[in-house]
Short mmCIF file of N, CA and C in Angstrom, two decimals:
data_model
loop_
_atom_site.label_atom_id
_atom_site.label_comp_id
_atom_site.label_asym_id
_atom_site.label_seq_id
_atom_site.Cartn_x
_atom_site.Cartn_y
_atom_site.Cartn_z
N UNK A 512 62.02 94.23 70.09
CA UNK A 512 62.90 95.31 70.49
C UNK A 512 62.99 95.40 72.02
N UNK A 513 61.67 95.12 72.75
CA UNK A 513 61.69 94.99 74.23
C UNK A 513 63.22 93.96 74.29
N UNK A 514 62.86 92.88 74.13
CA UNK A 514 64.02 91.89 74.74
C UNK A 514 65.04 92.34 74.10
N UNK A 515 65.44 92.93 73.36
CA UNK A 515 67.22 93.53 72.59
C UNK A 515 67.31 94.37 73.99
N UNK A 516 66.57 95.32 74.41
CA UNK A 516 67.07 96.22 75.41
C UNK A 516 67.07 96.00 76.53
N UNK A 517 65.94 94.50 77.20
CA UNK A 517 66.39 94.18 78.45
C UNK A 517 67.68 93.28 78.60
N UNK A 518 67.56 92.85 77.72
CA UNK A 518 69.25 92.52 77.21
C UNK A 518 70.44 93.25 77.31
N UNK A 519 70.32 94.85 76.85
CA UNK A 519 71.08 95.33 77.08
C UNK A 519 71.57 95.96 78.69
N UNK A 520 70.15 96.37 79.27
CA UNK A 520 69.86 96.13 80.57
C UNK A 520 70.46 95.27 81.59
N UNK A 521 70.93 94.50 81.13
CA UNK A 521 70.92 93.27 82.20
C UNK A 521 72.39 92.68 81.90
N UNK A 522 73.14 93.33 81.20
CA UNK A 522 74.35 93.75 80.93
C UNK A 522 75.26 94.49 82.34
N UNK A 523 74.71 95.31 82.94
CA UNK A 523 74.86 96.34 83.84
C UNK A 523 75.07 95.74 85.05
N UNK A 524 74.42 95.00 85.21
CA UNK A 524 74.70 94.37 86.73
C UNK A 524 76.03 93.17 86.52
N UNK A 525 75.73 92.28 85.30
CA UNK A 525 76.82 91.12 85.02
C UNK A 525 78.11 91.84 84.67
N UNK A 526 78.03 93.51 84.36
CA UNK A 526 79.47 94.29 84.22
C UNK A 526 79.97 94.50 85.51
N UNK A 527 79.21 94.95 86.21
CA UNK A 527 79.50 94.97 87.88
C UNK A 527 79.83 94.14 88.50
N UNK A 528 79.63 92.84 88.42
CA UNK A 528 79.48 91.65 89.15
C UNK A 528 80.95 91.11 88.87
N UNK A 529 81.06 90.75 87.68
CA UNK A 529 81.89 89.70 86.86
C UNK A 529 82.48 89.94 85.88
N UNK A 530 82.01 91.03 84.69
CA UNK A 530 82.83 91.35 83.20
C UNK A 530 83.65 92.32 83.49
N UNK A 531 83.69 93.23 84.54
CA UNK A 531 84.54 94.42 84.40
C UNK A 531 85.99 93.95 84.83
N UNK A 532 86.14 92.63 85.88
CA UNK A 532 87.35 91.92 85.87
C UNK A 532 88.00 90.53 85.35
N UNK A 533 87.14 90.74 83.87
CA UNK A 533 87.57 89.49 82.82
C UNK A 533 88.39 90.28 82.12
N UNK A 534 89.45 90.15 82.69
CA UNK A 534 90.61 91.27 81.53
C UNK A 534 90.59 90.48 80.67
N UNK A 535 91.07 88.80 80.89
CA UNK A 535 91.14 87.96 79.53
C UNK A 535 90.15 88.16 78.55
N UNK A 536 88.95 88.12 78.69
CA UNK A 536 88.04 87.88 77.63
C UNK A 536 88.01 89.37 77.22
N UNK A 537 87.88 90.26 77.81
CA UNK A 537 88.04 91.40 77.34
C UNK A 537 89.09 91.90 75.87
N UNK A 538 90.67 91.78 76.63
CA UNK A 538 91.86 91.25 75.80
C UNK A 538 91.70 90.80 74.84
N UNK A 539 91.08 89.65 74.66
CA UNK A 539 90.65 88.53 73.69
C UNK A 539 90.03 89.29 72.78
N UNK A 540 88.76 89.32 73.30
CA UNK A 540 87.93 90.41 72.31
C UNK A 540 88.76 91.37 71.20
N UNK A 541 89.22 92.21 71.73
CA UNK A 541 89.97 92.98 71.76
C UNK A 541 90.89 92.69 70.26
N UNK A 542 91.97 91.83 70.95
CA UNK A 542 93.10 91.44 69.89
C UNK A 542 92.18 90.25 68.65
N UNK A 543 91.32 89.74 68.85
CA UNK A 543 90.65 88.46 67.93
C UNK A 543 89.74 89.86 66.61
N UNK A 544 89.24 91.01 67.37
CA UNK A 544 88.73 91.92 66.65
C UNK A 544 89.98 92.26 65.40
N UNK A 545 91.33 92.46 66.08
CA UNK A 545 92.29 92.95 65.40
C UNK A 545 92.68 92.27 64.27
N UNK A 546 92.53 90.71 64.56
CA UNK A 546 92.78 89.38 64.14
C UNK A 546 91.97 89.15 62.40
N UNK A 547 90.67 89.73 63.16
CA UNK A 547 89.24 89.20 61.91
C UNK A 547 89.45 90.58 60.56
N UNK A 548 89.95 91.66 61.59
CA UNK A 548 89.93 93.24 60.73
C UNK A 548 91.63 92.83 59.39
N UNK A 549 92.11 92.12 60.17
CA UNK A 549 93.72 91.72 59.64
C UNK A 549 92.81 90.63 58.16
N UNK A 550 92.30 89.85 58.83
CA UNK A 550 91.78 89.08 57.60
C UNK A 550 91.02 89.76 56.35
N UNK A 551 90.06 90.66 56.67
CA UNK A 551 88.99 91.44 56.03
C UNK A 551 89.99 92.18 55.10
N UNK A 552 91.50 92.74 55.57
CA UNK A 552 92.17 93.33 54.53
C UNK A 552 93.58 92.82 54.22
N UNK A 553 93.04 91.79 54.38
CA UNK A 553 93.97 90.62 53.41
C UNK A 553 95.16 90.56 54.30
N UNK A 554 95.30 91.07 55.29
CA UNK A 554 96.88 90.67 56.03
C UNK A 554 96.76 90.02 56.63
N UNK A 555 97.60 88.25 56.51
CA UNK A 555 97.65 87.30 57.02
C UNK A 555 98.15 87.38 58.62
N UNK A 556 97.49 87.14 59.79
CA UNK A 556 97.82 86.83 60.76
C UNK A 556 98.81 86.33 61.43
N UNK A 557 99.79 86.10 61.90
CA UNK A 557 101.42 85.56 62.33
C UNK A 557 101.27 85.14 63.32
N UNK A 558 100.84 85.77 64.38
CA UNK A 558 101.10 85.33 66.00
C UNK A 558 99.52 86.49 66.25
N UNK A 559 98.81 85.78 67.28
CA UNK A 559 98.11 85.91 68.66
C UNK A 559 98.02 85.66 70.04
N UNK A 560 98.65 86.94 70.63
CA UNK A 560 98.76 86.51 71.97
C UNK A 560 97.86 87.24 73.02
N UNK A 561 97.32 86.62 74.25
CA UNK A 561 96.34 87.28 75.06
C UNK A 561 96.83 86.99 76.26
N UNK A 562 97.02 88.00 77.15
CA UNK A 562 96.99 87.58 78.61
C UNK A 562 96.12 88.21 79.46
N UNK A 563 96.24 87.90 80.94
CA UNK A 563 95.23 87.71 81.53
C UNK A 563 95.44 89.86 81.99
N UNK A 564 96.79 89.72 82.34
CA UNK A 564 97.02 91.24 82.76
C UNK A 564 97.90 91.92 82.15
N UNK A 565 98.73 91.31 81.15
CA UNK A 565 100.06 92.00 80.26
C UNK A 565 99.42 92.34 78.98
N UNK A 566 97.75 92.48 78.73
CA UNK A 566 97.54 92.71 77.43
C UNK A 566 97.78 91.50 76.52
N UNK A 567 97.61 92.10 74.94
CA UNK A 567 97.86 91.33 74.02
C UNK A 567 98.21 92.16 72.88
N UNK A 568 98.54 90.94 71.54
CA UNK A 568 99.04 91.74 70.44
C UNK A 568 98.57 90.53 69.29
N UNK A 569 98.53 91.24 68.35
CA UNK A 569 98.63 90.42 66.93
C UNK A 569 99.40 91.14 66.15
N UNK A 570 100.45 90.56 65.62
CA UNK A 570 101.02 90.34 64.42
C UNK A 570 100.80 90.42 63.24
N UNK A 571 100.35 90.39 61.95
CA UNK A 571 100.31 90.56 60.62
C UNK A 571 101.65 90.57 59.87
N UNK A 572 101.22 89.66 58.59
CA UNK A 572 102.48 89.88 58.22
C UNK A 572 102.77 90.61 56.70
N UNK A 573 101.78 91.66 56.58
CA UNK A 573 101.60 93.00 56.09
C UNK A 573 101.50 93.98 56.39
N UNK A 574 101.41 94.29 58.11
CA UNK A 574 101.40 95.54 58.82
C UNK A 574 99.60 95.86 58.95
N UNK A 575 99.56 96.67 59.42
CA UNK A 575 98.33 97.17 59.57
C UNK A 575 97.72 98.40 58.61
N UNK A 576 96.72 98.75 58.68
CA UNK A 576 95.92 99.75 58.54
C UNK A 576 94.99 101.05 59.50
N UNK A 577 94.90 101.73 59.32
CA UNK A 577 94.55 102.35 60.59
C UNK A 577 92.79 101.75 60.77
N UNK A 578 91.94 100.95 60.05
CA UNK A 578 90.91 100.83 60.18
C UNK A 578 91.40 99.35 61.07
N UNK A 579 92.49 98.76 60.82
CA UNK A 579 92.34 97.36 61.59
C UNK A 579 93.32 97.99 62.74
N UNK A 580 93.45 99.30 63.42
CA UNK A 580 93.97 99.37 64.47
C UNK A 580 92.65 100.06 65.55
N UNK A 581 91.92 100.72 64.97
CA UNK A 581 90.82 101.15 65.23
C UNK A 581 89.26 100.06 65.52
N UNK A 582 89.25 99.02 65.01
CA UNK A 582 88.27 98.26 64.43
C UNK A 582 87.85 97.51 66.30
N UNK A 583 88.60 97.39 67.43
CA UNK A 583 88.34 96.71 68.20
C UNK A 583 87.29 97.91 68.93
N UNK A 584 87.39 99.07 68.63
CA UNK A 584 86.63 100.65 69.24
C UNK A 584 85.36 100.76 68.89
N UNK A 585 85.39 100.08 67.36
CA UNK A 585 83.91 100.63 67.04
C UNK A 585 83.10 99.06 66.50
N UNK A 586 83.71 97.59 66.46
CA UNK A 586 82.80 97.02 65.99
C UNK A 586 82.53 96.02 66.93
N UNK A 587 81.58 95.83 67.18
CA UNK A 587 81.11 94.83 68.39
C UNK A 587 80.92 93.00 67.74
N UNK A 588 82.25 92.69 67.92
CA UNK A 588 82.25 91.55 67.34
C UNK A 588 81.50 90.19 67.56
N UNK A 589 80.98 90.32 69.26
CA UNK A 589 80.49 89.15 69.76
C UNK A 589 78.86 89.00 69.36
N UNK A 590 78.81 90.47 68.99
CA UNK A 590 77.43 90.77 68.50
C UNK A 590 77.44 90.29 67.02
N UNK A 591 78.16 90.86 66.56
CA UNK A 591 78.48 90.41 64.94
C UNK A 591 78.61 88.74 64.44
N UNK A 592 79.70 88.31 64.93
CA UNK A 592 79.20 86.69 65.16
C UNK A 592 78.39 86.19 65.36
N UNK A 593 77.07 86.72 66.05
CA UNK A 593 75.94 86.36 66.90
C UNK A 593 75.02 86.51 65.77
N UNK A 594 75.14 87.27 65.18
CA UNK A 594 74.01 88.12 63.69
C UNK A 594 73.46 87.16 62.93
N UNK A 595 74.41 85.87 62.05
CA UNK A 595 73.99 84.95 61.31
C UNK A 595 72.90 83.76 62.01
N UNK A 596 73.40 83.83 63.27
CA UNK A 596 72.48 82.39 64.19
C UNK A 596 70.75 82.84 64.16
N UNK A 597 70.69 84.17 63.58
CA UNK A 597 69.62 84.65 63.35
C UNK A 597 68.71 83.91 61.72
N UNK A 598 69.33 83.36 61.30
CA UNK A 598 69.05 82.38 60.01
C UNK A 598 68.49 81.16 60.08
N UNK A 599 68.86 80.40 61.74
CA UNK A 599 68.17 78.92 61.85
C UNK A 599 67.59 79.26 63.22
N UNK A 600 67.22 80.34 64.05
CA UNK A 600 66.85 80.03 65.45
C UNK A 600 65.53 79.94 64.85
N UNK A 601 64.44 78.92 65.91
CA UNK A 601 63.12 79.01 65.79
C UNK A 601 62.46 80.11 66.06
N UNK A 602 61.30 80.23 65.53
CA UNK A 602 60.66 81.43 66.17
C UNK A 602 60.15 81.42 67.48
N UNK A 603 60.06 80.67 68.30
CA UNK A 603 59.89 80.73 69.45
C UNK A 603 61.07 80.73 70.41
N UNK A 604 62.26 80.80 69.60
CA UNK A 604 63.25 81.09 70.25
C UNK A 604 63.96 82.51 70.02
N UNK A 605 63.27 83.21 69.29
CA UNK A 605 63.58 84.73 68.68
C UNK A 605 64.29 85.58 69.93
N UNK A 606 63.04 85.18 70.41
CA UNK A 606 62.79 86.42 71.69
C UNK A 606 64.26 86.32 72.57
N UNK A 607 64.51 85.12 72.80
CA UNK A 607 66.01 85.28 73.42
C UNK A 607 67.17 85.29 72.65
N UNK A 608 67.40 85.23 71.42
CA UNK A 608 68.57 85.47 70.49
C UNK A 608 68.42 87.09 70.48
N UNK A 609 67.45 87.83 70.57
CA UNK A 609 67.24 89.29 70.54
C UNK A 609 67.85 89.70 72.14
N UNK A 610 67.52 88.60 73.62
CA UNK A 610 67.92 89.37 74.42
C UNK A 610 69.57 88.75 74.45
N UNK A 611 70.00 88.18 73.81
CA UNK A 611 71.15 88.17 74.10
C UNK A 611 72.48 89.12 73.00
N UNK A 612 71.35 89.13 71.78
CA UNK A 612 72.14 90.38 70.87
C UNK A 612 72.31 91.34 71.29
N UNK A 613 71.10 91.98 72.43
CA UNK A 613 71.35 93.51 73.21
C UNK A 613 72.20 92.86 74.45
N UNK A 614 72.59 91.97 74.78
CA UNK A 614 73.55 91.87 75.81
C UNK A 614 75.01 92.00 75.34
N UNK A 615 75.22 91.12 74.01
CA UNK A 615 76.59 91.68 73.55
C UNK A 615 77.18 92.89 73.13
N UNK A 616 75.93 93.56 72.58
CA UNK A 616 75.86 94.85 72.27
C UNK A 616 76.14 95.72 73.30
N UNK A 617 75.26 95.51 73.90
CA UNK A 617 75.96 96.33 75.33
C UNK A 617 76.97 96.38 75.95
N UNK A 618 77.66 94.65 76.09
CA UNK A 618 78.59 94.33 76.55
C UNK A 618 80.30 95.23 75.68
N UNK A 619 79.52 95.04 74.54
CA UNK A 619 80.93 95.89 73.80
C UNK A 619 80.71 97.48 74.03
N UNK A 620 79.75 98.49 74.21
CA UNK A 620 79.61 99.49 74.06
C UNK A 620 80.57 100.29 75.53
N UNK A 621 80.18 99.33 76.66
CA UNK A 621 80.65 99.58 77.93
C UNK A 621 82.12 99.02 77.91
N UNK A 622 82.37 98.05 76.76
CA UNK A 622 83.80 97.66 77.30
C UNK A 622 84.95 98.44 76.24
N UNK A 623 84.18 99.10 75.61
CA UNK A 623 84.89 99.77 74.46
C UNK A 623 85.02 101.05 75.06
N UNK A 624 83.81 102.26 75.72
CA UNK A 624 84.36 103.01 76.57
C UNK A 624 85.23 103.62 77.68
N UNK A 625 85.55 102.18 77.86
CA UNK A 625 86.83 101.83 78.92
C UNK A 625 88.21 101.62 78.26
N UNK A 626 87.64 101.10 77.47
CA UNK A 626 89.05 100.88 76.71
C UNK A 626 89.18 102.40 76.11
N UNK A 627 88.70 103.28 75.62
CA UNK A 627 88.74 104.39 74.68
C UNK A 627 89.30 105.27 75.76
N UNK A 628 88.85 105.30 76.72
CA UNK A 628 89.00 105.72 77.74
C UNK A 628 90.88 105.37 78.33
N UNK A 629 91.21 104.44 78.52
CA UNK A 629 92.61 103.89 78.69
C UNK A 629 93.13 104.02 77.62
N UNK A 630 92.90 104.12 76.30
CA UNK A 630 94.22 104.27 75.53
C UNK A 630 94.21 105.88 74.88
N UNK A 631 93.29 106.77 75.07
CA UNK A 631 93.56 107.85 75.37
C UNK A 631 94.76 108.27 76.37
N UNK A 632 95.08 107.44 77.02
CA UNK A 632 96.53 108.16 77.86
C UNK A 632 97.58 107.65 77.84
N UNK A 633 97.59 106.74 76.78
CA UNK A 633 98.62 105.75 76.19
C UNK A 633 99.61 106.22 75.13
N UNK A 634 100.48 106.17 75.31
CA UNK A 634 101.31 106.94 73.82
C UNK A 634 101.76 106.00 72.58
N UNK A 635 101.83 104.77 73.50
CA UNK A 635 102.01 103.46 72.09
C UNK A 635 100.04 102.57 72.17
N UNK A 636 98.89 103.24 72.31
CA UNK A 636 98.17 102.69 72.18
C UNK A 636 97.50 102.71 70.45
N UNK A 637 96.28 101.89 70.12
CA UNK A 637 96.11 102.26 69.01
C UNK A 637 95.30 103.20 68.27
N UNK A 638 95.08 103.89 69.29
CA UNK A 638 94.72 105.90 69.08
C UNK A 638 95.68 106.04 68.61
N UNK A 639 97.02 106.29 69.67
CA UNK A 639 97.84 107.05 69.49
C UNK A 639 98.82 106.69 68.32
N UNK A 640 98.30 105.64 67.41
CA UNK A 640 98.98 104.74 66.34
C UNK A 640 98.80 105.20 65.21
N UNK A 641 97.31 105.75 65.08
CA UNK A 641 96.57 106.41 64.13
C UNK A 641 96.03 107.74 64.32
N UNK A 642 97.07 108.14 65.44
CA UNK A 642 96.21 109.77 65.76
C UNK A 642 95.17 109.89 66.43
N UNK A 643 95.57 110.59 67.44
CA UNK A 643 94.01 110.25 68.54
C UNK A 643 92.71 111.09 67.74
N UNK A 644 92.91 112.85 67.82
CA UNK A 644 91.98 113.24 67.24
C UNK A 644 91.40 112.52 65.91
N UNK A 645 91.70 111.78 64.97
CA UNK A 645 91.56 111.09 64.01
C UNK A 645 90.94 110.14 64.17
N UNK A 646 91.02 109.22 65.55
CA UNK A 646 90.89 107.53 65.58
C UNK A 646 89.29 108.34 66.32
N UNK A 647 89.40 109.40 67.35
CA UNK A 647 87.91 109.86 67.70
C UNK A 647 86.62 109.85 66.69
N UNK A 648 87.53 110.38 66.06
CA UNK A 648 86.32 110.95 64.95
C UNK A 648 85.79 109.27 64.14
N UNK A 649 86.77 108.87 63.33
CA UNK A 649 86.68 107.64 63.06
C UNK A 649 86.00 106.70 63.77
N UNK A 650 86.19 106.88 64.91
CA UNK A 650 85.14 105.77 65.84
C UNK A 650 84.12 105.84 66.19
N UNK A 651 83.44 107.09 65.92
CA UNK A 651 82.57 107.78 65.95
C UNK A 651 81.55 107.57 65.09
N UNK A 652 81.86 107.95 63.71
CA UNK A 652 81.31 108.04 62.45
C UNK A 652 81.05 106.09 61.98
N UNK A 653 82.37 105.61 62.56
CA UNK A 653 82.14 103.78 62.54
C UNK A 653 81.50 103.12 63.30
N UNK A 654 81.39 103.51 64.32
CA UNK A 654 80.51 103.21 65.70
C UNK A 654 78.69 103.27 64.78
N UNK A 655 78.84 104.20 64.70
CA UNK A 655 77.64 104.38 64.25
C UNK A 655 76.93 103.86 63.33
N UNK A 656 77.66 103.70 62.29
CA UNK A 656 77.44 102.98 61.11
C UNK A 656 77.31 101.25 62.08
N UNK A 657 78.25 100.48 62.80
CA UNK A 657 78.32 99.49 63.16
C UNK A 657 77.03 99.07 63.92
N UNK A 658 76.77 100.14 65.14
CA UNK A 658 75.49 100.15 66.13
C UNK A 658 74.51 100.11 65.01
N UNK A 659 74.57 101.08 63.88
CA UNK A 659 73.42 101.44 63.44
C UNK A 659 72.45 99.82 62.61
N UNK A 660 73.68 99.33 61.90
CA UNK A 660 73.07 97.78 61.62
C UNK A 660 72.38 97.03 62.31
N UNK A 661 73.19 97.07 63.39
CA UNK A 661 72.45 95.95 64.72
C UNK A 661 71.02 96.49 65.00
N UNK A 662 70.75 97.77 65.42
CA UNK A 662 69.52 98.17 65.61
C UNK A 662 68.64 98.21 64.65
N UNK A 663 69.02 98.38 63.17
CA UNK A 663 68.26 98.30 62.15
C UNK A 663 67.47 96.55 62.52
N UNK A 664 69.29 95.78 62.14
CA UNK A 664 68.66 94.11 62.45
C UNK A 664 67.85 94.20 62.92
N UNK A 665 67.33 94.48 64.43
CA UNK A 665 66.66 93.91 65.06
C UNK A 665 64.96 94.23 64.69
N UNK A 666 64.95 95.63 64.30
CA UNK A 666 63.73 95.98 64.12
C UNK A 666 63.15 95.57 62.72
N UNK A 667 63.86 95.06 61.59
CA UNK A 667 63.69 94.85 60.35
C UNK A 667 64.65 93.85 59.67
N UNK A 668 65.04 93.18 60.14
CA UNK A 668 65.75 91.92 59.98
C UNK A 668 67.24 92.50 58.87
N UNK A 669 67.80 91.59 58.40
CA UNK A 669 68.90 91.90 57.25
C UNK A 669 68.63 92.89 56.32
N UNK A 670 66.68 92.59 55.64
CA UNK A 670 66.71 93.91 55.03
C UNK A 670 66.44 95.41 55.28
N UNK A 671 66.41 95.75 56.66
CA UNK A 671 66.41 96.76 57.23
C UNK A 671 67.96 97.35 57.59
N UNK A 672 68.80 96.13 57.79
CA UNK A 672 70.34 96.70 57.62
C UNK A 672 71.27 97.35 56.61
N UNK A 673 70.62 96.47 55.15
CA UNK A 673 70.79 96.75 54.19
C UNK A 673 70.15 98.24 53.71
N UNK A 674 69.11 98.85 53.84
CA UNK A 674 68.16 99.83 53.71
C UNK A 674 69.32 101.08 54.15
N UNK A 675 69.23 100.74 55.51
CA UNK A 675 70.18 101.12 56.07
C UNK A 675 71.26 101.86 55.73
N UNK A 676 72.08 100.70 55.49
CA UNK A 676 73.67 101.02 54.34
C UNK A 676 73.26 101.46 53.30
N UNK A 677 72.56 101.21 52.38
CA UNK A 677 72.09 101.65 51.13
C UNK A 677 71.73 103.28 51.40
N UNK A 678 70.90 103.61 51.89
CA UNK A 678 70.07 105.04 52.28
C UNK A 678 71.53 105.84 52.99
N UNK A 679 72.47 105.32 54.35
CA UNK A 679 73.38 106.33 54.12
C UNK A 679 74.41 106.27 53.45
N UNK A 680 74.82 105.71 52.51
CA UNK A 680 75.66 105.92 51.10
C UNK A 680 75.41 107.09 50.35
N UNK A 681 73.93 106.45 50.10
CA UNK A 681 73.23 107.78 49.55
C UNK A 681 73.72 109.22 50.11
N UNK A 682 72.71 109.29 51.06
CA UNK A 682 72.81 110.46 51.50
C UNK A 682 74.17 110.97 51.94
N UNK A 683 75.06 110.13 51.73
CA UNK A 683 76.29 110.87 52.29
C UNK A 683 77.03 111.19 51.08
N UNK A 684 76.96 110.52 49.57
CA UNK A 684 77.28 111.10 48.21
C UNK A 684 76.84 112.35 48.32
N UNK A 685 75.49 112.05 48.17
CA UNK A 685 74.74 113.86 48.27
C UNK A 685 75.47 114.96 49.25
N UNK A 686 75.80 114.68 49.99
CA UNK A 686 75.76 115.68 51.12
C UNK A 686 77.80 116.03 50.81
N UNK A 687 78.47 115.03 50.62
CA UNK A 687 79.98 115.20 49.72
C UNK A 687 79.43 115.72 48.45
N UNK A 688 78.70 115.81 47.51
CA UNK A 688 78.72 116.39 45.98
C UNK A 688 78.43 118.19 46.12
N UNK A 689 77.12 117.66 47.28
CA UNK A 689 77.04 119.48 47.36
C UNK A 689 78.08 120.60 48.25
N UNK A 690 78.48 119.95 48.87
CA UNK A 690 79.94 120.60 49.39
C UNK A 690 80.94 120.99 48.83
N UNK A 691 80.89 120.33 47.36
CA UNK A 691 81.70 120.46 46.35
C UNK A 691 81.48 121.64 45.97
#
């Protein structure tokens, strides 16, 4: 857990330095998130485009959903990709697949606040696509659930993620039945 967080740590200075003016990879991120969320609910992809300062867009050629307009806010994809390499690294190579999971992690948390931040004042952004007060809350409640895996991962491997998901399902039936 030390190295997940000096990882995340050490995020902070390479945001300062160098990531805060990679609009491309940022962008990228960004629209490829939109891209993977388009796949996950079955709408085939059409066109991907990224630029360096005009933004980007993806296409579908089923339209969207408000979870795949939302999905670049709350899921940290570079981290997520990163999750399975956790299956063949050696164990003596742990220690740095952990500091570089808290670096992507980080890397999305800070680049997603910026972004949340900019399309809050956007009127064709994809808040304002799905309702800002709405996409807040949503990103919120998904964020969490998303962060919450990764940190499980790290401290208890897949089956601590799973525990995880399992335990708040639970508790969140319960907590919807008695409201009833």
């Amino acid at each position: 857990m030390t190295v997940f967080l000096l990882g995340m740590i050490i995020v902070i200075p390479v945001w300062i330095v160098w990531l805060r003016k990679a609009h491309f990879l940022q962008t990228w991120e960004h629209e490829f998130t939109h891209m993977l969320f388009n796949i996950v609910f079955f709408h085939k992809p059409r066109k991907f485009f990224v630029s360096d300062y005009e933004g980007g867009y993806v296409e579908a050629e089923y339209g969207y959903n408000f979870v795949e307009y939302l999905a670049p806010y709350f899921f940290p994809t570079f981290a997520y990709l990163f999750l399975p390499l956790s299956l063949i690294i050696k164990d003596q190579y742990y220690f740095v697949y952990t500091g570089i999971l808290g670096f992507f992690t980080a890397y999305h948390f800070i680049s997603n606040t910026r972004e949340l931040l900019h399309a809050w004042y956007l009127d064709n952004s994809d808040l304002a696509i799905a309702g800002k007060f709405f996409s807040i809350i949503f990103i919120v409640f998904a964020g969490i659930i998303s962060y919450g895996l990764i940190f499980t991962f790290i401290s208890n491997g897949f089956a601590g993620s799973w525990t995880f998901l399992h335990r708040g399902m639970l508790h969140s039936v319960r907590l919807l039945t008695s409201c009833l």
